Coordinates of C-alpha atoms and ligand atoms in Angstrom, one line a residue:
X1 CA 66.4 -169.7 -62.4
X2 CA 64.3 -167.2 -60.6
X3 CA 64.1 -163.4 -60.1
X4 CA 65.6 -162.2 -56.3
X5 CA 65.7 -159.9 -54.0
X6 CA 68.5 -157.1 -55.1
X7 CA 69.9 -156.8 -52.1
X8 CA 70.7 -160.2 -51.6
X9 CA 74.3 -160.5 -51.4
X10 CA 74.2 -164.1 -51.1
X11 CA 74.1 -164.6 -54.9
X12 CA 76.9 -164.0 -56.6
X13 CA 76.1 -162.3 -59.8
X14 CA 77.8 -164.4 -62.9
X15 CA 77.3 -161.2 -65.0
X16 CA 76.9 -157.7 -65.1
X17 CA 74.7 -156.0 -68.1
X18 CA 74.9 -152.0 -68.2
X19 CA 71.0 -150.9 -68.3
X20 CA 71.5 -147.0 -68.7
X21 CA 69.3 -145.6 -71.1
X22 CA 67.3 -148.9 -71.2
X23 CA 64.1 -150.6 -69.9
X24 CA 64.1 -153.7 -68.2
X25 CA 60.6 -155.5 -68.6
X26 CA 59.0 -159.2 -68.6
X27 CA 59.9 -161.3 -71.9
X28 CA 56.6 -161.1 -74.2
X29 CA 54.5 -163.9 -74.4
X30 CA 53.8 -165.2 -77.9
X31 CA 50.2 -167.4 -76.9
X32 CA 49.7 -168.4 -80.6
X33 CA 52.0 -169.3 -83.5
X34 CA 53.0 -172.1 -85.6
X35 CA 56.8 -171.8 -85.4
X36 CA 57.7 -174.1 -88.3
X37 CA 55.8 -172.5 -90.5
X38 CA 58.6 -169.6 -90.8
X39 CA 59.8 -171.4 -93.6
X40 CA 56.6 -170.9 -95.6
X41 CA 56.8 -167.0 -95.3
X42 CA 55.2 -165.3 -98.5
X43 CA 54.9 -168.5 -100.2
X44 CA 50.9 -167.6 -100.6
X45 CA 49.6 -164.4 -99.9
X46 CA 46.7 -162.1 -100.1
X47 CA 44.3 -165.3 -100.3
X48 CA 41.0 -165.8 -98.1
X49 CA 41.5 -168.2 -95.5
X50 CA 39.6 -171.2 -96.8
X51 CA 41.3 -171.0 -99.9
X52 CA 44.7 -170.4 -98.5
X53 CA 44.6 -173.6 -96.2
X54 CA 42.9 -175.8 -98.7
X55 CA 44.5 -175.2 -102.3
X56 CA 47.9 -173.9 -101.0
X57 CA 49.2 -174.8 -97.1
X58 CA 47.6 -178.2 -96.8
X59 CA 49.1 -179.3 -99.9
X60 CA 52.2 -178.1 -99.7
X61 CA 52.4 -179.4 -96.2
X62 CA 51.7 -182.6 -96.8
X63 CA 54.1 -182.4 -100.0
X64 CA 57.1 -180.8 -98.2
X65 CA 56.6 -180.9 -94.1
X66 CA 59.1 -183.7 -92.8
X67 CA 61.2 -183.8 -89.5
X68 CA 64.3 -182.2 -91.4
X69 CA 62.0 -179.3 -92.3
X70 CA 60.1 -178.8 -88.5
X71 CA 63.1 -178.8 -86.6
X72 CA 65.1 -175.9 -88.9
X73 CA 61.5 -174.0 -89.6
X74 CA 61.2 -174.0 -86.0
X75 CA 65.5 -173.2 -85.4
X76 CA 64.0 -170.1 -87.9
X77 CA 60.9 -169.0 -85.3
X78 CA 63.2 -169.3 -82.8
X79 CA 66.1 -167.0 -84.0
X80 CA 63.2 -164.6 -85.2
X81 CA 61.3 -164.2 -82.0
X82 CA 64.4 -164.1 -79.0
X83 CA 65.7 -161.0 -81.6
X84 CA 61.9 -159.4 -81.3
X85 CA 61.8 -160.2 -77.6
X86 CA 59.8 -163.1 -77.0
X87 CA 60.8 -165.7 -74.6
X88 CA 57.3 -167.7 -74.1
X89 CA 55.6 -169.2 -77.2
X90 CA 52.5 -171.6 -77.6
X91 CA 52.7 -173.7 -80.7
X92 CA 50.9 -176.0 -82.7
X93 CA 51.9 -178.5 -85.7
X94 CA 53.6 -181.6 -86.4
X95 CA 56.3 -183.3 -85.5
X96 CA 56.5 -181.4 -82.5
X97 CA 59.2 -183.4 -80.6
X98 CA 60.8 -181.6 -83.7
X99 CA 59.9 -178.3 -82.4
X100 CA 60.8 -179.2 -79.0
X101 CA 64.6 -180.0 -80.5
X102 CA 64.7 -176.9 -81.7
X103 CA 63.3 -174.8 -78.6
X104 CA 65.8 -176.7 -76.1
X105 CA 68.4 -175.9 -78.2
X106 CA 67.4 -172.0 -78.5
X107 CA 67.1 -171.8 -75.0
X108 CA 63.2 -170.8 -75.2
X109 CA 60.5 -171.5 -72.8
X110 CA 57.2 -173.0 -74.8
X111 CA 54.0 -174.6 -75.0
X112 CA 53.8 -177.2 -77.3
X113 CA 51.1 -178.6 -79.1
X114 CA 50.8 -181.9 -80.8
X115 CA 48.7 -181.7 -84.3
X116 CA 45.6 -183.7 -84.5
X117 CA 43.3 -183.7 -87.6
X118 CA 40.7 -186.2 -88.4
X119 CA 42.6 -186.2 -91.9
X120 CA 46.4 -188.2 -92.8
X121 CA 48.9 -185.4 -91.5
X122 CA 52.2 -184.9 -92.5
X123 CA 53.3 -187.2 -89.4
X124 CA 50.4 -189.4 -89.1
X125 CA 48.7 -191.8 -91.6
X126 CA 45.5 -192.1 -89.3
X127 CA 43.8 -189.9 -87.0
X128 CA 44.1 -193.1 -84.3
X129 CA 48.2 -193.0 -85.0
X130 CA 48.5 -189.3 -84.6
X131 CA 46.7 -189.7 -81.5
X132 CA 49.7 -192.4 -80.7
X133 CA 52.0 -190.0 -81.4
X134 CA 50.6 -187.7 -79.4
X135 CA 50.5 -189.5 -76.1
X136 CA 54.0 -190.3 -76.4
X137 CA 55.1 -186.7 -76.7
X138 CA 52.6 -186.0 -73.5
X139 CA 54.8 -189.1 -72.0
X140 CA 57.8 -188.0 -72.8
X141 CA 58.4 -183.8 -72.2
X142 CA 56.2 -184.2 -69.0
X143 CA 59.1 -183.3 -67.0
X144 CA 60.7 -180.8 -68.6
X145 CA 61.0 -177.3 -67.3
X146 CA 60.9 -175.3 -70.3
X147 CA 59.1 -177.3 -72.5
X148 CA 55.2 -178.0 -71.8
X149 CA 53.3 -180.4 -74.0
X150 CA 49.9 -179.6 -75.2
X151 CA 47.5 -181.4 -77.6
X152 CA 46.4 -179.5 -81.3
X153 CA 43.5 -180.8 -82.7
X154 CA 43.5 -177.7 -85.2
X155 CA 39.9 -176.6 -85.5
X156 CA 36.3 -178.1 -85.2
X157 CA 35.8 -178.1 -89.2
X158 CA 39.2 -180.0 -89.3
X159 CA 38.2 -182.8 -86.5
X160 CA 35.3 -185.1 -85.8
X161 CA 32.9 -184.4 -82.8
X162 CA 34.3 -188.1 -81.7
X163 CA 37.8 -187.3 -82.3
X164 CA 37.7 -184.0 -80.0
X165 CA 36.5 -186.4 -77.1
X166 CA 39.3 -188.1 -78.1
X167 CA 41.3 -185.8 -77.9
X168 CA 40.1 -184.1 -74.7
X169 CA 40.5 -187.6 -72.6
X170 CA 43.9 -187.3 -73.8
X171 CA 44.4 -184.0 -72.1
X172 CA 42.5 -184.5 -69.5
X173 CA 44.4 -187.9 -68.0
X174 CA 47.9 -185.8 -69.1
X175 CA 46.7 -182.8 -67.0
X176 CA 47.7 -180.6 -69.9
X177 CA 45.5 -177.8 -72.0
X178 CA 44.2 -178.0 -75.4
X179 CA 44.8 -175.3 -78.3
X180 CA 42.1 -175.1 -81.0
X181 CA 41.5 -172.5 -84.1
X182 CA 37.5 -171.8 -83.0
X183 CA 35.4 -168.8 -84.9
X184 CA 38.0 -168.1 -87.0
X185 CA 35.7 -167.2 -90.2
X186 CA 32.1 -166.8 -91.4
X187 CA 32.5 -169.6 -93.4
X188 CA 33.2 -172.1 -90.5
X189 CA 30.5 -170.5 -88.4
X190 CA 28.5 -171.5 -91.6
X191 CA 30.0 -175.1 -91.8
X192 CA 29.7 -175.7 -88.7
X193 CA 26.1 -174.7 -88.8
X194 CA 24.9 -176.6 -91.7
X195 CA 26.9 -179.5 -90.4
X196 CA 25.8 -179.9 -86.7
X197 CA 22.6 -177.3 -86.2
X198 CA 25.1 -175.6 -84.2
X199 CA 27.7 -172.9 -84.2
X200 CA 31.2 -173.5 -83.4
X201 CA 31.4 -172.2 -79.9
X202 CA 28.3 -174.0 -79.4
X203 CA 28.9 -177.1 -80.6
X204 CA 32.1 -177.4 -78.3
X205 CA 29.5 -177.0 -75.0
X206 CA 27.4 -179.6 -76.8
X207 CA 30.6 -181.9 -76.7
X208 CA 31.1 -181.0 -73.0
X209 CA 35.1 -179.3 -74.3
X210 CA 34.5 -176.0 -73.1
X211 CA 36.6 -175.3 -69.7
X212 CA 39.8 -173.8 -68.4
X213 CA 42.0 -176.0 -69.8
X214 CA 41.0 -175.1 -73.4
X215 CA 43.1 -172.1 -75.3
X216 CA 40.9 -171.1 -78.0
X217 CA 42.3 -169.1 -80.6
X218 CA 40.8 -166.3 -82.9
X219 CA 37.3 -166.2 -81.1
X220 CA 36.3 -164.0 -84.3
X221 CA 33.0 -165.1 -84.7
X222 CA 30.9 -164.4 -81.6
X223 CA 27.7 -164.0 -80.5
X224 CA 27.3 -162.1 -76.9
X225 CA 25.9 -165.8 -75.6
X226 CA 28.8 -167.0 -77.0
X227 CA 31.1 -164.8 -75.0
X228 CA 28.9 -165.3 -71.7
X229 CA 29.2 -169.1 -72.0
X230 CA 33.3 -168.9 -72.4
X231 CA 33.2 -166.6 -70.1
X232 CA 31.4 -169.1 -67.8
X233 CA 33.5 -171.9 -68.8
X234 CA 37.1 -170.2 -68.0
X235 CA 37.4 -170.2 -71.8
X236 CA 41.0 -169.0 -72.7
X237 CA 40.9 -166.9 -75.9
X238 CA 44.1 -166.0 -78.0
X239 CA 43.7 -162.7 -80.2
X240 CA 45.7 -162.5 -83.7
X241 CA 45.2 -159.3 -85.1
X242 CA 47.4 -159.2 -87.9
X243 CA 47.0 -163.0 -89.2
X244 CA 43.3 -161.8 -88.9
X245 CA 43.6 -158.9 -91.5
X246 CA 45.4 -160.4 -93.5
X247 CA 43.0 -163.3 -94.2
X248 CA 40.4 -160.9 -94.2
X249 CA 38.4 -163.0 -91.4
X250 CA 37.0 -160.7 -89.2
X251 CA 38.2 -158.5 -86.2
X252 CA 37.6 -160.5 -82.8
X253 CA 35.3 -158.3 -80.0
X254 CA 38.4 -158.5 -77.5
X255 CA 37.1 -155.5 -75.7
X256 CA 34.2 -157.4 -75.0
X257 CA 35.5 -160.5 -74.0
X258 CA 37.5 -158.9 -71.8
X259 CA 34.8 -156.7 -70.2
X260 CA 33.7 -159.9 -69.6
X261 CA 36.5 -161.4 -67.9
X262 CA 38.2 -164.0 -70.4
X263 CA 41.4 -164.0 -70.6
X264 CA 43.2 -163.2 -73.6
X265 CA 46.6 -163.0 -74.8
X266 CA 48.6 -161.9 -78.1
X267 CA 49.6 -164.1 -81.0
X268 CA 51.0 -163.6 -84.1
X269 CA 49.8 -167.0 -85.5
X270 CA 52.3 -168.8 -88.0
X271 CA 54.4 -166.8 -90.5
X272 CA 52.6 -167.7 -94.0
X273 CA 49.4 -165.3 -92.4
X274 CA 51.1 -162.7 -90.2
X275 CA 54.3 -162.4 -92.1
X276 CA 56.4 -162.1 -89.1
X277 CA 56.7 -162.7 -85.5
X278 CA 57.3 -159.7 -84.1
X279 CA 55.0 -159.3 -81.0
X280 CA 55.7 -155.4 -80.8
X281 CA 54.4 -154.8 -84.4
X282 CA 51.6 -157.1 -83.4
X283 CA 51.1 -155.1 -80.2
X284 CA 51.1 -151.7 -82.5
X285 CA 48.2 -154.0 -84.4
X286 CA 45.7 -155.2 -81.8
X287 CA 45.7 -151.5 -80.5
X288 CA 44.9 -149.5 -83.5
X289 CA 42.6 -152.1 -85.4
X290 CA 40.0 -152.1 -82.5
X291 CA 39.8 -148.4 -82.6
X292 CA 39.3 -147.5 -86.6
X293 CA 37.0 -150.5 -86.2
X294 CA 34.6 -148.9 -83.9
X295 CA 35.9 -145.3 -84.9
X296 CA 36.8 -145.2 -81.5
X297 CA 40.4 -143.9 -80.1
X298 CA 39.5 -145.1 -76.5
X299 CA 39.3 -148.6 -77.3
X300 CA 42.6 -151.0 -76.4
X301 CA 44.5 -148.4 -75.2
X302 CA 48.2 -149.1 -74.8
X303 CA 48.4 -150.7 -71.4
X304 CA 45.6 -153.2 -71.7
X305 CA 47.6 -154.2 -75.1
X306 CA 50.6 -154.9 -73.4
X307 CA 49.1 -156.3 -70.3
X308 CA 47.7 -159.0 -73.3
X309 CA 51.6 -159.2 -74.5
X310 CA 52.5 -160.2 -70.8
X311 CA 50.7 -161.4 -67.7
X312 CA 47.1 -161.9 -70.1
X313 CA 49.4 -164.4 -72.6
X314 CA 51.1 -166.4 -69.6
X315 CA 47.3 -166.5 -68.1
X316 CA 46.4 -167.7 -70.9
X317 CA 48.4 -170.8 -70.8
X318 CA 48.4 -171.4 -67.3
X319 CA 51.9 -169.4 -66.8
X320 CA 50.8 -166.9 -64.8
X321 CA 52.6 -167.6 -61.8
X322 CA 55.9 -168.2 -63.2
X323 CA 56.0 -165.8 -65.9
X324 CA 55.0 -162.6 -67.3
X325 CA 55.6 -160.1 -64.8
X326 CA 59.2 -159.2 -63.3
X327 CA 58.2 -160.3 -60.0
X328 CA 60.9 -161.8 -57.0
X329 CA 60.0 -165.8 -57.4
X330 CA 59.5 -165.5 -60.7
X331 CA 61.1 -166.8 -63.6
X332 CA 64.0 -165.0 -65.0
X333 CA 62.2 -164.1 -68.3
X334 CA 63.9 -160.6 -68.9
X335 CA 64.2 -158.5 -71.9
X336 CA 66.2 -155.0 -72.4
X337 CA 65.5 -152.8 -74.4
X338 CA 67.4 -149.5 -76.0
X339 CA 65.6 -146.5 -75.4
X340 CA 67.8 -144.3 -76.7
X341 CA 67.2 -144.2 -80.0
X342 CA 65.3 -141.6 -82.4
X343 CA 62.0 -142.8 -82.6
X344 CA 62.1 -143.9 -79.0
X345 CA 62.3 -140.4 -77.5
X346 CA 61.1 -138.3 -75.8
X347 CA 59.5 -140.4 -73.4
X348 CA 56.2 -139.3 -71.6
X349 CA 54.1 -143.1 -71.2
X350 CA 56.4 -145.7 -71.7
X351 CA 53.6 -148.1 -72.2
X352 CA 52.6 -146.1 -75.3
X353 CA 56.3 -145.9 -76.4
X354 CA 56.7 -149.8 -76.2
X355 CA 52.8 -150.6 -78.0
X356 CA 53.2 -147.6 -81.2
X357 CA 56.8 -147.2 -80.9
X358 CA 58.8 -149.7 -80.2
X359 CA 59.5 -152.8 -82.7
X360 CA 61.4 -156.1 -82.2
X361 CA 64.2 -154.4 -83.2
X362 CA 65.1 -152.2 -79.9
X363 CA 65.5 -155.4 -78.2
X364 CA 68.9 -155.1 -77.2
X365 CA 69.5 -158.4 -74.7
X366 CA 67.1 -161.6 -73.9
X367 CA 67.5 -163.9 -70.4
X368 CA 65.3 -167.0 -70.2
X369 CA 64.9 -168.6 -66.9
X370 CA 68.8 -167.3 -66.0
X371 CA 70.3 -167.5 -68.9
X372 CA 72.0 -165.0 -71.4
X373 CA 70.1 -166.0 -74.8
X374 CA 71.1 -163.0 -76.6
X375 CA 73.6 -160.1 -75.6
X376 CA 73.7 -157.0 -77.8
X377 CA 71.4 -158.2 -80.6
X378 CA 73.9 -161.6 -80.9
X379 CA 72.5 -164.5 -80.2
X380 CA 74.3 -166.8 -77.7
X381 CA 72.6 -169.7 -78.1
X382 CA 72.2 -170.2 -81.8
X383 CA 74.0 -170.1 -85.1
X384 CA 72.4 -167.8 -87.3
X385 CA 74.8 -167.6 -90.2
X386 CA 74.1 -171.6 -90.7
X387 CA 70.1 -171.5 -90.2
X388 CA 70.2 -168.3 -92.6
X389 CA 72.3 -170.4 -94.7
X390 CA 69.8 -173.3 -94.4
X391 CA 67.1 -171.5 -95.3
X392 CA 68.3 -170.7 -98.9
X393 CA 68.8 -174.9 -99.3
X394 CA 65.0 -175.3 -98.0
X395 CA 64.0 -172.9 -100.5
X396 CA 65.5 -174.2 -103.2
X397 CA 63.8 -177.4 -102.8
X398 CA 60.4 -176.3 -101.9
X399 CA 60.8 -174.4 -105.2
X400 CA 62.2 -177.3 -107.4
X401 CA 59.3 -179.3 -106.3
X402 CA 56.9 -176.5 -106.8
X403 CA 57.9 -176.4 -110.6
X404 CA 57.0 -180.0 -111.1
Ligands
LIG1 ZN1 46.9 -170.6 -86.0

């Protein structure tokens, strides 16, 4: 459903919500996450990146990960971000027909991302079968309005040269865009290196993957080439501050990058590196670690932060038209929040109030495309008492195992 003209008496209006006191903006646009992954909050933390994907999330993927586990992970995300305001996600793992379950049911709009990885996956015994799988999701969401399907091959030192080609025929016969991890670390930079003679941004050009249908996420690892040639190539770029810090990988020159005209958007990336997805905390994040970085108070300042929460996320993934901005033939992506609460007052630059202010929390109601997800902090469309009360029977399990 679409935003109209006010005065047009011609639509009736199904509902009326009271909006004293509160601010009425476009739903936040989460550009990078991996929803499922909810269910692996502080399972390992305070761990470099490397070792953290290697020793503890790869195994206990492959270990625990099934269908059963995707789609109430995902049920999780879902509950998590419509209470923090999001109503646009992009997401990569497996089993995403999974994920799209889950996402119809909440009511969400997303981008979805089929994993790829040149090693067995949780729902793929072969790189060649996960491929398979992956054209059939393309096949079978390609009409859907608020699910769009997407292919994850998760990062160059994860996925063959030949595989990413691959991969990119994929998307490119599907006419859909392709998310990747790229220049996350120094150590992939130096992988990548030793590997191919070349680093990871330029070993994409070399395998002709660079272009506007590519989301790449993290971009921490730059040179100012490197940013040119994105920049050339219509490069998207998705900035994760928090999952970035936390990881100790690096801090990403977005002021650069978007001096130089990429676009980029917010992500919180998945819950075992962030530990939440709230995109106000992450918002708060992104603006403040660019300035103690450069010992600079100028830098990010609140509206180019939330412009990145908005319209630069649903750029990002080829959204920008329907979403992102409260706009008349538009999407009805609407959030409202409470302003009148203590820390949210007085208000003198309401962008400022809603980047180093505001958290998830304030979110009061959620529409998506029309419809009424979540009305005075309850959701509508999901039953939280029995995902909470899923949660502790996933738990248990992914403990009992871990003790053996
Ligand atoms: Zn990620």
């Amino acid at each position: 459903m679409e935003i109209g003209h006010g005065e047009a008496p011609s639509i009736p209006a199904g509902l009326y919500l009271d909006g004293r006191d509160c601010l009425v903006m476009p739903g936040l646009v989460n550009a990078h996450t991996h929803a499922p992954m909810a269910l692996f909050r502080g399972l390992a933390d305070d761990l470099p990146l490397k070792v953290w994907l290697e020793e503890h999330i790869f195994p206990v993927e492959g270990r625990w990960v099934d269908s059963d586990f995707v789609y109430w992970g995902t049920l999780l995300a879902c509950a998590e971000m419509i209470r923090s305001g999001t109503t646009t996600f992009a997401d990569g793992y497996f089993f995403e027909e999974q994920v799209a379950r889950a996402v119809q049911q909440a009511g969400l709009r997303a981008i979805l991302g089929q994993g790829i990885l040149d090693f067995p996956t949780p729902d793929s015994p072969s790189p060649a079968e996960s491929l398979k799988k992956a054209e059939d999701f393309l096949q079978h969401y390609s009409t859907s309005s608020l699910i769009h399907p997407a292919l994850f091959p998760h990062s160059v030192y994860t996925s063959s040269p030949g595989l990413l080609g691959q991969c990119q025929d994929l998307a490119d016969r599907y006419g859909v865009p392709m998310i990747i991890h790229l220049a996350e670390t120094r150590s992939e930079v130096e992988e990548i290196s030793q590997k191919y003679g070349k680093r990871p941004v330029n070993h994409m050009e070399s395998l002709g993957l660079l272009s506007p249908s590519l989301i790449a996420c993290h971009c921490v690892w730059l040179t100012e080439a490197e940013m040119d040639l994105l920049a050339r190539r219509g490069v998207k770029v998705v900035h994760n501050p928090e999952s970035n810090m936390k990881l100790a990988s690096g801090v990403a020159p977005i002021p650069e990058l978007l001096a130089k005209g990429v676009p980029v958007g917010l992500g919180t990336d998945g819950c075992a590196s962030n530990n939440n997805l709230d995109l106000f905390q992450e918002m708060d994040s992104a603006a403040k670690l660019h300035k103690v970085h450069r010992l600079d108070p100028t830098v990010m300042p609140s509206d180019v932060v939330l412009h990145m929460a908005t319209l630069g996320g649903a750029k990002v993934l080829g959204l920008d038209k329907e979403i992102g901005s409260l706009e008349v033939g538009k999407k009805a992506d609407i959030i409202i929040l409470d302003l009148n609460r203590p820390h949210l007052q007085p208000i003198y630059n309401i962008t400022s109030q809603l980047v180093y202010s505001a958290t998830g929390a304030d979110v009061r109601d959620v529409i998506i495309d029309g419809q009424l997800i979540m009305q005075d902090r309850k959701l509508l469309t999901l039953d939280e008492t029995e995902i909470l009360k899923k949660m502790q029977e996933i738990k248990g399990k992914i403990l009992q195992r871990v003790s053996h």
